[in-house]
Amino acid sequence: MADDTETIGLLAGLGPDIAADLLKQAQRRTIRTDEVLFTAGQPACSVHVLACGAAKLMQTTPGGARVIVKYVRPGEVFGSPALLDKFYPTDAVAVTECVELQWPSELVRTVICRHPRVALNVIGDLEARLREMEDRLRDLSNEPVEHRLARAILKLVETFGQQTGEGIEIPFPVSRQDLADLIGSTLPTVSRTLSAWEAQRQIRRARRRLVIADVATVARVLYEETIPEPKPRRSHRRAARR
Amino acid sequence: MADDTETIGLLAGLGPDIAADLLKQAQRRTIRTDEVLFTAGQPACSVHVLACGAAKLMQTTPGGARVIVKYVRPGEVFGSPALLDKFYPTDAVAVTECVELQWPSELVRTVICRHPRVALNVIGDLEARLREMEDRLRDLSNEPVEHRLARAILKLVETFGQQTGEGIEIPFPVSRQDLADLIGSTLPTVSRTLSAWEAQRQIRRARRRLVIADVATVARVLYEETIPEPKPRRSHRRAARR
DNA sequence: CGCCGAGTTGATCAGGCTCAACAAATGTGG
DNA sequence: CCACATTTGTTGAGCCTGATCAACTCGGCG
């Protein structure tokens, strides 16, 4: 398992011996698909890293609406609120069989004191997530569903995509509802758009998995009919028309 | 200026002497209203803290759409991407006369090594911003404009609000366009809603400032007509109707 | 074989965006 | 201090994206 050292962002730049030592101190847990790693509202007392597999972080509002905040990929930190003794803000659910590492938060805090590099790694991770959220916020404010959907899929592709004979496959089930929750839309709307793309052979489904046959064409959705708009300062919302 | 020590989250928990020392090393800059602190895309080489005043962080898309990512309040860190030698992801614009402190990023990195507490402070700040973004994402996906607007205003109130004779005032100009960019809507829509609230005396305007006369009633917007929805699991979007 | 959750698809309707013309407020120079 | 220019806000009319509701299909499973 020593090769985790290379994957895990948290331990980057630490020197193999130290990293290995920290790894040994981690609590290791295997979680089956659809099982819950933690729940929103629970007190967060350890910092988590996904060693392998994939998980989704999501919130459910009292009204029943759901939002997928993020898909976690191997090597990423999640549950960092633990460092501040807060509560988990989201549910975390395994979407694959996966392996998770946990360190109790006080331990991590002392590690940070001894190896401040770890703190920088955490900061880097958080910073990246913040950027990601800013992007999504922009999309949600300005882009139509079709664009948001394309972008969400492209993102899944570059984060989790695996080349197969049929195209690039997302190696875990992504339901239409999931996609809807990811882009702030609804199942029927997503279904419609995807049906169209399926008809055009840009995507397909293989045993519960999403397969993107033609990434370039999906990406093109984002650029076609983006009005060059000669006017110096258009005001707002929906750059596309016609 | 030693009293900055108490306000500045970055320096929390450091001991007055150390904090004072760090403060001395900061580059201090005064910025006038509407001036730019930094621009999206610039290489970020120092970490900023707002000593006093207020600033907004915003992005402008090529299409001309704008998003206000955050209003920065005194004591907050902004421009932390510098720690990783990245680029500023947003523009930062002063909305008041304000004073900013800057530390070159390498300096901050060494400070972090000597005083890991600083790293925890940064992490705390980022974590809080992440939570905030998650909330906004949820709102944008699920709530109608009216709710988002109410929430945005309430947030401004609790972050910047100052009690005055007329009610609680936001101590800097917030245009309808700003509010629109904050909640992902458009100027005309915001204007309409606000006109209504103005007519009902919940808010007013005094010399370019927003004054919230009746916070409770604005807050009530969020709760009235939230359907109790007996059904165990409604699917999605817009909990409110009728 | 019948059930159940997930997906499809049609019909309908409304929130809120767009366009546009006008009114207020702020600022500028004489 | 007033006329004009510029920016910011107001308000009406119309339309379109995408949500909602609903009926039906499909694939998997006990």
Tab-separated table of N, CA, C and O (backbone and C1' of nucleotides) in Angstrom, chain D residues 2-23:
chain	number	residue	atom	x	y	z
D	2	DC	P	-31.768	77.190	-9.330
D	2	DC	O5'	-31.731	76.989	-10.904
D	2	DC	C5'	-31.350	78.069	-11.758
D	2	DC	C4'	-30.704	77.508	-13.008
D	2	DC	C3'	-31.474	76.362	-13.666
D	2	DC	O3'	-31.486	76.566	-15.074
D	2	DC	C1'	-29.258	75.690	-13.276
D	3	DA	P	-32.566	75.814	-15.962
D	3	DA	O5'	-31.609	75.110	-17.011
D	3	DA	C5'	-31.030	75.852	-18.080
D	3	DA	C4'	-30.068	74.955	-18.809
D	3	DA	C3'	-30.711	73.738	-19.493
D	3	DA	O3'	-30.087	73.538	-20.757
D	3	DA	C1'	-29.114	72.997	-17.923
D	4	DC	P	-30.554	72.363	-21.695
D	4	DC	O5'	-29.370	71.313	-21.507
D	4	DC	C5'	-28.009	71.729	-21.655
D	4	DC	C4'	-27.105	70.544	-21.346
D	4	DC	C3'	-27.538	69.232	-22.015
D	4	DC	O3'	-26.375	68.596	-22.518
D	4	DC	C1'	-27.356	68.921	-19.697
D	5	DA	P	-26.541	67.390	-23.493
D	5	DA	O5'	-25.640	66.349	-22.685
D	5	DA	C5'	-24.409	66.782	-22.099
D	5	DA	C4'	-23.873	65.645	-21.252
D	5	DA	C3'	-24.070	64.257	-21.866
D	5	DA	O3'	-22.912	63.497	-21.591
D	5	DA	C1'	-25.161	64.363	-19.780
D	6	DT	P	-22.765	62.044	-22.239
D	6	DT	O5'	-22.760	61.097	-20.963
D	6	DT	C5'	-22.104	61.533	-19.755
D	6	DT	C4'	-22.508	60.600	-18.628
D	6	DT	C3'	-22.791	59.160	-19.088
D	6	DT	O3'	-22.131	58.246	-18.237
D	6	DT	C1'	-24.607	59.992	-17.823
D	7	DT	P	-22.077	56.710	-18.587
D	7	DT	O5'	-22.380	56.038	-17.165
D	7	DT	C5'	-22.143	56.790	-15.976
D	7	DT	C4'	-23.283	56.542	-15.018
D	7	DT	C3'	-23.688	55.060	-14.903
D	7	DT	O3'	-23.540	54.688	-13.555
D	7	DT	C1'	-25.583	56.445	-15.097
D	8	DT	P	-23.746	53.245	-13.039
D	8	DT	O5'	-25.231	53.241	-12.466
D	8	DT	C5'	-25.577	54.158	-11.423
D	8	DT	C4'	-27.059	54.009	-11.122
D	8	DT	C3'	-27.527	52.547	-11.054
D	8	DT	O3'	-28.127	52.340	-9.790
D	8	DT	C1'	-28.957	53.849	-12.439
D	9	DG	P	-28.984	51.052	-9.459
D	9	DG	O5'	-30.458	51.524	-9.803
D	9	DG	C5'	-31.017	52.610	-9.087
D	9	DG	C4'	-32.436	52.850	-9.547
D	9	DG	C3'	-33.386	51.664	-9.361
D	9	DG	O3'	-34.570	52.161	-8.747
D	9	DG	C1'	-33.449	52.412	-11.595
D	10	DT	P	-35.761	51.205	-8.458
D	10	DT	O5'	-36.694	51.478	-9.705
D	10	DT	C5'	-37.376	52.728	-9.795
D	10	DT	C4'	-38.426	52.653	-10.874
D	10	DT	C3'	-39.443	51.525	-10.733
D	10	DT	O3'	-40.721	52.132	-10.690
D	10	DT	C1'	-38.569	51.602	-12.952
D	11	DT	P	-41.990	51.304	-10.267
D	11	DT	O5'	-42.596	50.839	-11.660
D	11	DT	C5'	-42.729	51.806	-12.699
D	11	DT	C4'	-43.025	51.095	-13.992
D	11	DT	C3'	-43.887	49.839	-13.861
D	11	DT	O3'	-44.979	49.991	-14.731
D	11	DT	C1'	-42.044	49.449	-15.270
D	12	DG	P	-46.303	49.145	-14.501
D	12	DG	O5'	-46.606	48.653	-15.976
D	12	DG	C5'	-46.650	49.605	-17.036
D	12	DG	C4'	-46.350	48.931	-18.353
D	12	DG	C3'	-47.106	47.620	-18.589
D	12	DG	O3'	-47.802	47.720	-19.827
D	12	DG	C1'	-44.788	47.353	-19.032
D	13	DA	P	-48.817	46.657	-20.303
D	13	DA	O5'	-47.931	45.804	-21.309
D	13	DA	C5'	-47.055	46.470	-22.218
D	13	DA	C4'	-46.596	45.466	-23.266
D	13	DA	C3'	-47.519	44.262	-23.437
D	13	DA	O3'	-47.505	43.900	-24.803
D	13	DA	C1'	-45.398	43.545	-22.615
D	14	DG	P	-48.218	42.592	-25.278
D	14	DG	O5'	-46.973	41.598	-25.416
D	14	DG	C5'	-45.841	41.990	-26.188
D	14	DG	C4'	-44.857	40.837	-26.243
D	14	DG	C3'	-45.508	39.478	-26.518
D	14	DG	O3'	-44.701	38.826	-27.480
D	14	DG	C1'	-44.213	39.367	-24.533
D	15	DC	P	-45.135	37.447	-28.038
D	15	DC	O5'	-43.807	36.603	-27.777
D	15	DC	C5'	-42.566	37.284	-27.593
D	15	DC	C4'	-41.624	36.354	-26.866
D	15	DC	C3'	-41.841	34.882	-27.206
D	15	DC	O3'	-40.568	34.317	-27.398
D	15	DC	C1'	-41.954	35.180	-24.875
D	16	DC	P	-40.426	32.982	-28.212
D	16	DC	O5'	-39.220	32.304	-27.428
D	16	DC	C5'	-38.384	33.097	-26.580
D	16	DC	C4'	-37.872	32.218	-25.463
D	16	DC	C3'	-37.908	30.727	-25.785
D	16	DC	O3'	-36.777	30.176	-25.195
D	16	DC	C1'	-39.168	31.111	-23.855
D	17	DT	P	-36.154	28.830	-25.769
D	17	DT	O5'	-35.447	28.306	-24.442
D	17	DT	C5'	-34.738	29.223	-23.617
D	17	DT	C4'	-34.918	28.851	-22.164
D	17	DT	C3'	-34.584	27.402	-21.833
D	17	DT	O3'	-33.800	27.416	-20.663
D	17	DT	C1'	-36.767	27.899	-21.069
D	18	DG	P	-32.985	26.152	-20.247
D	18	DG	O5'	-33.963	25.537	-19.151
D	18	DG	C5'	-34.398	26.387	-18.095
D	18	DG	C4'	-35.576	25.772	-17.403
D	18	DG	C3'	-35.462	24.272	-17.104
D	18	DG	O3'	-36.019	24.066	-15.848
D	18	DG	C1'	-37.428	24.649	-18.187
D	19	DA	P	-35.584	22.933	-14.882
D	19	DA	O5'	-36.770	22.970	-13.824
D	19	DA	C5'	-37.184	24.201	-13.273
D	19	DA	C4'	-38.641	24.124	-12.847
D	19	DA	C3'	-39.017	22.839	-12.119
D	19	DA	O3'	-39.859	23.151	-11.009
D	19	DA	C1'	-40.344	23.079	-14.072
D	20	DT	P	-40.321	21.997	-10.063
D	20	DT	O5'	-41.764	21.621	-10.602
D	20	DT	C5'	-42.739	22.635	-10.766
D	20	DT	C4'	-44.025	22.003	-11.280
D	20	DT	C3'	-44.375	20.669	-10.609
D	20	DT	O3'	-45.727	20.740	-10.171
D	20	DT	C1'	-44.423	20.451	-12.973
D	21	DC	P	-46.292	19.619	-9.182
D	21	DC	O5'	-47.180	18.762	-10.191
D	21	DC	C5'	-47.986	19.448	-11.131
D	21	DC	C4'	-48.638	18.475	-12.087
D	21	DC	C3'	-48.951	17.097	-11.486
D	21	DC	O3'	-50.269	16.756	-11.860
D	21	DC	C1'	-47.699	16.856	-13.466
D	22	DA	P	-50.986	15.446	-11.284
D	22	DA	O5'	-50.874	14.452	-12.526
D	22	DA	C5'	-51.020	14.961	-13.839
D	22	DA	C4'	-50.756	13.857	-14.829
D	22	DA	C3'	-50.963	12.441	-14.266
D	22	DA	O3'	-51.580	11.639	-15.259
D	22	DA	C1'	-48.815	12.619	-15.163
D	23	DA	P	-52.482	10.398	-14.813
D	23	DA	O5'	-52.404	9.497	-16.106
D	23	DA	C5'	-52.256	10.104	-17.390
D	23	DA	C4'	-51.300	9.272	-18.202
D	23	DA	C3'	-51.418	7.754	-17.948
D	23	DA	O3'	-51.392	7.060	-19.178
D	23	DA	C1'	-49.192	8.451	-17.672
